[in-house]
Amino acid sequence: MPEDDKKMAEGLQSVILTMQIVDQVARTGKGVGVTSLATALGTSKSRIHRHLQTLVQQGYVFQHEDSERYEIGHQLVSLGQAVLDNSGLIGSTRDSLLALRDRLGHSAVASQLTPDGMLVIATVPGRSPIEIGVRVGSLLSFHGSAQGKAATAFSSEAFQRRVLTGDLTAFTEHTITDPAKLSAELDEIRRRGWATAPNQAALGLNTLASPILDGSGAVCGTVGIVDLTQSLAAEPGPEHTAAVMETARRISVLMGHSGPLPFG
Amino acid sequence: MPEDDKKMAEGLQSVILTMQIVDQVARTGKGVGVTSLATALGTSKSRIHRHLQTLVQQGYVFQHEDSERYEIGHQLVSLGQAVLDNSGLIGSTRDSLLALRDRLGHSAVASQLTPDGMLVIATVPGRSPIEIGVRVGSLLSFHGSAQGKAATAFSSEAFQRRVLTGDLTAFTEHTITDPAKLSAELDEIRRRGWATAPNQAALGLNTLASPILDGSGAVCGTVGIVDLTQSLAAEPGPEHTAAVMETARRISVLMGHSGPLPFG
DNA sequence: GAACACAGTTCCGCTGAACGGGACAAGCCT
DNA sequence: AGGCTTGTCCCGTTCAGCGGAACTGTGTTC
């Protein structure tokens, strides 16, 4: 975001608008109106209206009978389901996540490696009364999250270099922004098989994560647990790290990995 | 569909194409190429390419690094999650569905009332080794499914009339297509509080469903169980009907319904 | 109950965003 | 080498889709 908006290669406007509308409608539980959408997206009512009508006609959006607000349509529900079904690891992980949660009590999280960051693809809430966790669909940075560091540490050297020389934005005062320090931490993570990021992604929160390897032996994601920093220490006890690494190993096997993991 | 295609009010083409592309990409687990999309959707490669580039740029679609296939992007995963979070009953139902499945062993299903039919919003697989069920996102008819009949029976008379005088397509030879017969069945459903549709939506399948009422006392969906006709009789035993009706009552309370239900 | 404000919807002439078709490069198979 | 795929890029043409204003219905205010 900070750099590179000199030309800002524009895409097809109608595609952008369509997805913006779908996004807004999907995220607004109880229906949106034409006018509020128009002002929110900064365009004319008629444009929004025409787009909405098309989406209604196609079944992605549903217009409430008494001709008022627009909400999610059945095609979108179907689409949402298909998305979650097909987003990679998800099928293999849910049961393992539940088991991990039951074993340790903390929220469990699975993430997938993408070029832009670690994509959170599945979570199960912890047993504590207050809801701690990461939203499915969030994109975590490579340098500022336990997931990102765990994945990076076990990736190719070329990839590690890309991360180390790339954007190291500080999310909190604890985020590691010095390439040398980060590189040292990656070595440490590679040695022991797990990563933490106490207060590095958000103040008060800590995550413990281990990498998942696929059939080709490459990192494809991570599993881990999330909790308040006070409940999940920067250096978790062996029962925590063992449980997470064991879960990572089990999911790796489900993903087709054979042979020993490079840790544990 | 049969009638009313004289003018076929077309929507915005780019919106339609955008959603078609998103749909295809989301439903194809392991990535699609430009050319296959172009032929599948019957348009030019360049058009598809431009749309895809825009979607990539917006993060809805992700283009595999070695410049090959296109697959689901993180924005879509996030969108899918938002959709499922916000599609009405869903939050209130999952636990109840699991309990219902554990109690009876059959697949459990929740559906939501929409103007076009009953939208399946949540399912949990049964305990039998073979997978029986309805896909989330399916749209069930009012006259040809247990869900539809259960909802219709407890809806307003105006709505019932609309269903009775509307399209009564036969899905199998057992689908009720006679308005008088359907009306009689609705009376019966209203009296006892549950509906079945043995072999009426699909041969070999049966469903048992009861309506869910919201805070205003109006029907907003159904809960039920699905199984093979041979495992779930047309007139299920009292332990089945009681369990389903009890689940419906519990979810109704969660939806804000107070006071007695018009059955049970 | 007239006047207002604000919702969603519809209409129409103008225009530039998006289209098609073809060229191009890169990677597969023979 | 060739042929046969991919995905990507270019450019002149054109009609899809835009803005803006008019219309309709509903709830609110005096």
XYZ file of N, CA and C in Angstrom, chain B residues 32-204:
519
model
N -8.473 -23.712 -12.578
C -8.934 -23.756 -13.956
C -8.042 -22.884 -14.815
N -8.060 -23.134 -16.120
C -7.293 -22.318 -17.048
C -8.208 -21.376 -17.811
N -7.638 -20.382 -18.421
C -8.397 -19.406 -19.192
C -9.192 -20.088 -20.293
N -8.531 -20.964 -21.026
C -9.167 -21.555 -22.195
C -10.365 -22.409 -21.826
N -10.223 -23.222 -20.798
C -11.346 -24.079 -20.436
C -12.522 -23.244 -19.952
N -12.231 -22.178 -19.235
C -13.297 -21.272 -18.804
C -13.984 -20.653 -20.018
N -13.169 -20.226 -20.979
C -13.719 -19.569 -22.164
C -14.673 -20.500 -22.899
N -14.278 -21.741 -23.080
C -15.162 -22.665 -23.794
C -16.374 -23.017 -22.934
N -16.143 -23.225 -21.636
C -17.257 -23.583 -20.754
C -18.315 -22.487 -20.728
N -17.900 -21.243 -20.752
C -18.851 -20.143 -20.644
C -19.202 -19.556 -22.012
N -18.593 -20.092 -23.046
C -18.944 -19.673 -24.395
C -18.616 -18.229 -24.705
N -17.424 -17.808 -24.356
C -17.023 -16.456 -24.719
C -15.536 -16.453 -25.055
N -15.000 -15.276 -25.348
C -13.636 -15.232 -25.860
C -12.605 -15.338 -24.735
N -11.447 -15.823 -25.105
C -10.364 -15.945 -24.142
C -9.998 -14.592 -23.557
N -9.920 -13.577 -24.402
C -9.455 -12.284 -23.910
C -10.408 -11.720 -22.858
N -11.691 -11.911 -23.098
C -12.670 -11.410 -22.127
C -12.441 -12.089 -20.775
N -12.394 -13.415 -20.805
C -12.163 -14.173 -19.580
C -10.867 -13.707 -18.921
N -9.853 -13.563 -19.741
C -8.551 -13.184 -19.203
C -8.618 -11.858 -18.463
N -9.258 -10.862 -19.088
C -9.358 -9.554 -18.453
C -10.139 -9.629 -17.150
N -11.263 -10.362 -17.181
C -12.052 -10.500 -15.953
C -11.223 -11.176 -14.862
N -10.539 -12.238 -15.238
C -9.734 -12.958 -14.259
C -8.649 -12.053 -13.674
N -7.994 -11.284 -14.525
C -6.933 -10.401 -14.049
C -7.484 -9.447 -12.998
N -8.672 -8.927 -13.267
C -9.276 -8.017 -12.307
C -9.552 -8.729 -10.997
N -10.093 -9.930 -11.091
C -10.403 -10.689 -9.881
C -9.128 -11.018 -9.112
N -8.062 -11.298 -9.839
C -6.780 -11.580 -9.195
C -6.313 -10.337 -8.449
N -6.346 -9.226 -9.163
C -5.913 -7.955 -8.587
C -6.698 -7.612 -7.330
N -7.974 -7.990 -7.295
C -8.819 -7.706 -6.139
C -8.693 -8.776 -5.054
N -7.968 -9.843 -5.363
C -7.734 -10.871 -4.363
C -8.802 -11.949 -4.276
N -9.760 -11.931 -5.193
C -10.807 -12.946 -5.134
C -10.344 -14.252 -5.757
N -9.442 -14.114 -6.721
C -8.903 -15.279 -7.399
C -7.397 -15.199 -7.267
N -6.769 -16.346 -7.228
C -5.323 -16.362 -7.051
C -4.715 -17.139 -8.203
N -3.714 -16.543 -8.810
C -3.099 -17.157 -9.972
C -1.841 -17.868 -9.525
N -1.780 -19.139 -9.803
C -0.645 -19.925 -9.339
C 0.655 -19.357 -9.888
N 1.660 -19.329 -9.032
C 2.903 -18.621 -9.320
C 3.485 -18.937 -10.689
N 3.672 -20.210 -10.962
C 4.286 -20.566 -12.228
C 3.303 -20.316 -13.369
N 2.529 -19.243 -13.186
C 1.716 -18.694 -14.257
C 0.879 -19.730 -14.999
N 0.150 -20.523 -14.254
C -0.651 -21.533 -14.927
C -2.141 -21.338 -14.650
N -2.611 -22.012 -13.658
C -4.050 -22.068 -13.427
C -4.511 -21.018 -12.406
N -5.809 -20.788 -12.444
C -6.414 -19.858 -11.504
C -7.197 -20.633 -10.442
N -7.060 -20.213 -9.180
C -7.861 -20.845 -8.137
C -8.404 -19.820 -7.145
N -9.117 -20.317 -6.166
C -9.758 -19.481 -5.160
C -8.766 -18.572 -4.438
N -9.093 -17.314 -4.305
C -8.242 -16.375 -3.598
C -8.739 -16.101 -2.192
N -7.920 -15.377 -1.429
C -8.269 -15.221 -0.021
C -9.531 -14.400 0.205
N -9.802 -13.452 -0.683
C -11.021 -12.662 -0.526
C -12.259 -13.546 -0.647
N -12.182 -14.539 -1.512
C -13.327 -15.434 -1.687
C -13.527 -16.289 -0.455
N -12.427 -16.751 0.129
C -12.548 -17.558 1.343
C -13.205 -16.724 2.430
N -12.727 -15.487 2.547
C -13.296 -14.580 3.532
C -14.778 -14.342 3.248
N -15.087 -14.154 1.969
C -16.471 -13.936 1.562
C -17.330 -15.149 1.911
N -16.822 -16.326 1.577
C -17.560 -17.549 1.857
C -17.874 -17.679 3.333
N -16.893 -17.344 4.147
C -17.086 -17.421 5.582
C -18.155 -16.422 6.037
N -18.066 -15.205 5.504
C -19.029 -14.169 5.868
C -20.438 -14.605 5.479
N -20.544 -15.199 4.301
C -21.840 -15.655 3.819
C -22.440 -16.662 4.791
N -21.630 -17.638 5.164
C -22.160 -18.674 6.042
C -22.458 -18.124 7.434
N -21.623 -17.180 7.886
C -21.876 -16.567 9.184
C -23.215 -15.845 9.209
N -23.510 -15.163 8.107
C -24.657 -14.268 8.109
C -25.929 -14.869 7.551
N -25.866 -16.098 7.088
C -27.082 -16.616 6.468
C -28.052 -17.119 7.528
N -28.506 -16.173 8.320
C -29.661 -16.383 9.178
C -29.511 -17.359 10.314
N -30.265 -18.426 10.249
C -30.364 -19.380 11.337
C -29.036 -20.000 11.726
N -28.125 -20.043 10.786
C -26.984 -20.941 10.853
C -26.310 -21.023 12.219
N -26.096 -19.873 12.852
C -25.407 -19.880 14.130
C -26.168 -20.667 15.192
N -27.474 -20.464 15.184
C -28.304 -21.083 16.210
C -28.447 -22.587 16.016
N -28.184 -23.060 14.815
C -28.619 -24.415 14.506
C -27.566 -25.498 14.642
N -26.319 -25.163 14.373
C -25.311 -26.210 14.248
C -25.310 -27.188 15.438
N -25.286 -26.621 16.650
C -25.242 -27.490 17.824
C -26.479 -28.366 17.917
N -27.631 -27.762 17.625
C -28.870 -28.523 17.692
C -28.869 -29.647 16.655
N -28.319 -29.345 15.478
C -28.261 -30.361 14.429
C -27.392 -31.538 14.872
N -26.252 -31.201 15.459
C -25.355 -32.258 15.925
C -26.056 -33.129 16.965
N -26.764 -32.464 17.897
C -27.472 -33.211 18.939
C -28.528 -34.111 18.320
N -29.217 -33.580 17.321
C -30.270 -34.352 16.664
C -29.677 -35.563 15.944
N -28.579 -35.342 15.253
C -27.908 -36.438 14.556
C -27.474 -37.504 15.570
N -26.879 -37.055 16.684
C -26.396 -38.016 17.674
C -27.540 -38.805 18.286
N -28.704 -38.153 18.389
C -29.838 -38.819 19.020
C -30.443 -39.880 18.105
N -30.514 -39.582 16.800
C -31.215 -40.502 15.890
C -30.292 -41.238 14.917
N -29.114 -40.677 14.672
C -28.187 -41.337 13.762
C -28.312 -40.930 12.309
N -29.448 -40.321 11.929
C -29.622 -39.897 10.540
C -28.940 -38.544 10.293
N -28.710 -38.227 9.008
C -28.213 -36.892 8.666
C -29.223 -35.856 9.123
N -28.743 -34.738 9.654
C -29.641 -33.667 10.073
C -29.469 -32.473 9.147
N -30.566 -31.773 8.889
C -30.568 -30.683 7.914
C -31.370 -29.506 8.444
N -30.857 -28.301 8.232
C -31.638 -27.107 8.540
C -31.860 -26.336 7.248
N -33.043 -25.792 7.078
C -33.318 -25.007 5.877
C -33.972 -23.699 6.272
N -33.874 -22.739 5.370
C -34.401 -21.407 5.630
C -35.433 -21.059 4.569
N -36.487 -20.372 4.979
C -37.539 -19.977 4.040
C -37.060 -18.835 3.163
N -37.178 -18.996 1.854
C -36.915 -17.896 0.929
C -38.078 -17.866 -0.053
N -38.252 -16.765 -0.783
C -39.388 -16.691 -1.708
C -39.331 -17.761 -2.797
N -38.136 -18.253 -3.082
C -37.979 -19.193 -4.188
C -38.038 -20.644 -3.747
N -38.000 -20.870 -2.453
C -38.004 -22.250 -1.979
C -37.311 -22.341 -0.638
N -37.077 -23.551 -0.194
C -36.407 -23.747 1.082
C -34.912 -23.893 0.812
N -34.129 -22.989 1.394
C -32.690 -22.986 1.170
C -31.998 -23.811 2.246
N -31.252 -24.818 1.835
C -30.534 -25.659 2.795
C -29.332 -24.882 3.311
N -29.305 -24.628 4.623
C -28.236 -23.764 5.136
C -27.241 -24.488 6.025
N -27.574 -25.660 6.498
C -26.616 -26.387 7.327
C -26.975 -27.860 7.336
N -25.974 -28.696 7.310
C -26.219 -30.135 7.394
C -25.138 -30.746 8.259
N -25.454 -31.870 8.896
C -24.398 -32.678 9.491
C -24.614 -34.103 9.006
N -23.532 -34.740 8.584
C -23.656 -36.083 8.019
C -24.139 -37.076 9.063
N -24.834 -38.108 8.616
C -25.334 -39.135 9.521
C -24.229 -40.080 9.950
N -24.604 -41.082 10.721
C -23.586 -42.001 11.224
C -23.409 -43.211 10.330
N -24.273 -43.338 9.308
C -24.144 -44.500 8.436
C -22.907 -44.354 7.557
N -22.330 -45.494 7.173
C -21.095 -45.419 6.382
C -21.287 -44.717 5.045
N -22.447 -44.901 4.419
C -22.666 -44.204 3.154
C -23.209 -42.816 3.423
N -22.734 -41.881 2.621
C -23.051 -40.474 2.821
C -24.414 -40.143 2.213
N -25.391 -39.847 3.067
C -26.716 -39.444 2.612
C -26.923 -38.006 3.030
N -27.517 -37.223 2.196
C -27.779 -35.862 2.651
C -28.123 -34.927 1.521
N -28.265 -33.675 1.874
C -28.596 -32.637 0.915
C -27.457 -31.638 0.976
N -27.073 -31.115 -0.132
C -25.965 -30.165 -0.121
C -26.414 -28.807 0.380
N -25.544 -28.170 1.179
C -25.803 -26.805 1.600
C -25.882 -25.931 0.354
N -26.871 -25.060 0.328
C -27.053 -24.202 -0.834
C -28.129 -24.690 -1.779
N -28.578 -25.931 -1.603
C -29.653 -26.426 -2.471
C -30.942 -25.680 -2.164
N -31.780 -25.580 -3.178
C -33.060 -24.924 -3.032
C -34.147 -25.981 -3.214
N -34.917 -26.234 -2.171
C -35.945 -27.269 -2.228
C -37.304 -26.639 -2.512
N -38.127 -27.333 -3.254
C -39.435 -26.775 -3.621
C -40.385 -26.783 -2.428
N -41.424 -25.961 -2.514
C -42.410 -25.904 -1.432
C -43.319 -27.132 -1.440
N -43.583 -27.645 -2.626
C -44.571 -28.729 -2.709
C -43.925 -30.109 -2.727
N -42.644 -30.179 -3.082
C -42.051 -31.483 -3.317
C -40.997 -31.876 -2.303
N -40.978 -31.234 -1.150
C -40.005 -31.603 -0.128
C -40.681 -31.532 1.237
N -40.200 -32.319 2.172
C -40.762 -32.279 3.518
C -40.556 -30.888 4.117
N -39.389 -30.310 3.851
C -39.092 -28.979 4.363
C -40.108 -27.959 3.849
N -40.326 -27.997 2.533
C -41.247 -27.053 1.915
C -42.658 -27.217 2.458
N -43.098 -28.460 2.585
C -44.463 -28.694 3.052
C -44.609 -28.283 4.511
N -43.585 -28.571 5.320
C -43.647 -28.198 6.733
C -43.748 -26.685 6.876
N -42.953 -25.957 6.079
C -42.973 -24.503 6.164
C -44.292 -23.948 5.638
N -44.735 -24.467 4.516
C -45.966 -23.970 3.899
C -47.168 -24.175 4.821
N -47.224 -25.345 5.444
C -48.373 -25.675 6.283
C -48.573 -24.665 7.402
N -47.473 -24.099 7.886
C -47.583 -23.173 9.015
C -47.461 -21.712 8.593
N -47.471 -21.467 7.286
C -47.398 -20.090 6.790
C -48.799 -19.509 6.647
N -48.855 -18.255 6.205
C -50.136 -17.571 6.025
C -50.977 -18.271 4.964
N -52.287 -18.062 5.029
C -53.165 -18.674 4.026
C -52.853 -18.164 2.638
N -52.482 -16.879 2.557
C -52.145 -16.297 1.253
C -50.963 -17.044 0.642
N -49.992 -17.338 1.493
C -48.818 -18.031 0.993
C -49.182 -19.443 0.551
N -50.004 -20.099 1.365
C -50.423 -21.457 1.012
C -51.141 -21.468 -0.333
N -51.976 -20.471 -0.540
C -52.708 -20.400 -1.799
C -51.734 -20.224 -2.957
N -50.715 -19.410 -2.722
C -49.723 -19.176 -3.785
C -49.037 -20.487 -4.165
N -48.729 -21.276 -3.130
C -48.066 -22.554 -3.406
C -49.019 -23.494 -4.130
N -50.257 -23.578 -3.629
C -51.225 -24.530 -4.196
C -51.568 -24.198 -5.651
N -51.590 -22.907 -5.975
C -51.943 -22.522 -7.343
C -50.704 -22.340 -8.205
N -49.535 -22.553 -7.595
C -48.300 -22.333 -8.351
C -47.836 -23.585 -9.080
N -46.577 -23.598 -9.358
C -45.958 -24.683 -10.118
C -45.834 -25.941 -9.260
N -46.471 -27.013 -9.676
C -46.389 -28.268 -8.925
C -45.690 -29.353 -9.754
N -44.503 -29.053 -10.187
C -43.720 -29.986 -11.000
C -43.515 -31.311 -10.257
N -43.638 -32.410 -10.966
C -43.358 -33.711 -10.368
C -41.874 -34.022 -10.512
N -41.194 -34.274 -9.397
C -39.782 -34.644 -9.462
C -39.641 -36.153 -9.603
N -40.587 -36.869 -9.002
C -40.660 -38.323 -9.164
C -42.143 -38.648 -9.339
N -42.443 -39.930 -9.514
C -43.861 -40.278 -9.683
C -44.647 -40.142 -8.371
N -43.918 -39.944 -7.257
C -44.599 -39.811 -5.969
C -44.840 -38.363 -5.543
N -44.280 -37.425 -6.260
C -44.504 -36.013 -5.943
C -45.994 -35.699 -6.044
N -46.500 -34.965 -5.069
C -47.921 -34.602 -5.092
C -48.120 -33.443 -6.061
N -48.937 -33.643 -7.065
C -49.156 -32.588 -8.062
C -50.605 -32.112 -8.070
N -51.443 -32.750 -7.289
C -52.852 -32.369 -7.231
C -53.055 -31.378 -6.075
N -53.475 -30.140 -6.375
C -53.641 -29.119 -5.341
C -54.544 -29.581 -4.196
N -55.623 -30.287 -4.516
C -56.552 -30.733 -3.467
C -55.864 -31.696 -2.510
N -55.112 -32.621 -3.098
C -54.407 -33.608 -2.283
C -53.333 -32.942 -1.419
N -52.644 -31.976 -2.040
C -51.584 -31.261 -1.313
C -52.194 -30.468 -0.162
N -53.333 -29.844 -0.434
C -54.011 -29.059 0.601
C -54.397 -29.944 1.781
N -54.893 -31.130 1.487
C -55.272 -32.071 2.542
C -54.049 -32.470 3.364
N -52.933 -32.685 2.650
C -51.716 -33.066 3.359
C -51.229 -31.938 4.260
N -51.344 -30.701 3.785
C -50.930 -29.558 4.610
C -51.750 -29.510 5.900
N -53.057 -29.790 5.797
C -53.911 -29.833 6.995
C -53.366 -30.855 7.989
N -53.057 -32.016 7.457
C -52.545 -33.104 8.282
C -51.230 -32.704 8.955
N -50.337 -32.067 8.183
C -49.040 -31.627 8.714
C -49.248 -30.610 9.834
N -50.200 -29.709 9.616
C -50.474 -28.673 10.607
C -50.972 -29.310 11.906
N -51.773 -30.366 11.759
C -52.348 -31.033 12.923
C -51.264 -31.718 13.767
N -50.338 -32.431 13.083
C -49.396 -33.251 13.840
C -48.032 -32.594 14.057
N -47.672 -31.544 13.264
C -46.445 -30.812 13.527
C -45.213 -31.289 12.785
N -45.349 -32.246 11.900
C -44.186 -32.669 11.121
C -44.619 -33.113 9.721
N -43.663 -33.092 8.803
C -43.937 -33.483 7.414
C -42.905 -34.506 6.948
N -43.332 -35.392 6.073
C -42.373 -36.270 5.390
C -42.636 -36.160 3.888
N -41.689 -36.648 3.112
C -41.853 -36.605 1.650
C -41.190 -37.836 1.053
N -41.703 -39.040 1.391
C -41.045 -40.264 0.935
C -41.006 -40.353 -0.590
N -39.830 -40.428 -1.144
C -39.620 -40.570 -2.591
C -40.213 -39.416 -3.411
N -40.519 -38.300 -2.753
C -41.201 -37.230 -3.487
C -40.211 -36.237 -4.098
N -39.098 -36.024 -3.435
C -38.083 -35.121 -3.992
C -37.103 -35.925 -4.850
N -36.764 -37.113 -4.377
C -35.875 -37.998 -5.121
C -36.226 -39.436 -4.745
N -36.193 -40.317 -5.697
C -36.535 -41.715 -5.427
C -35.519 -42.315 -4.464
N -36.039 -42.999 -3.431
C -35.151 -43.668 -2.502
C -34.829 -42.856 -1.268
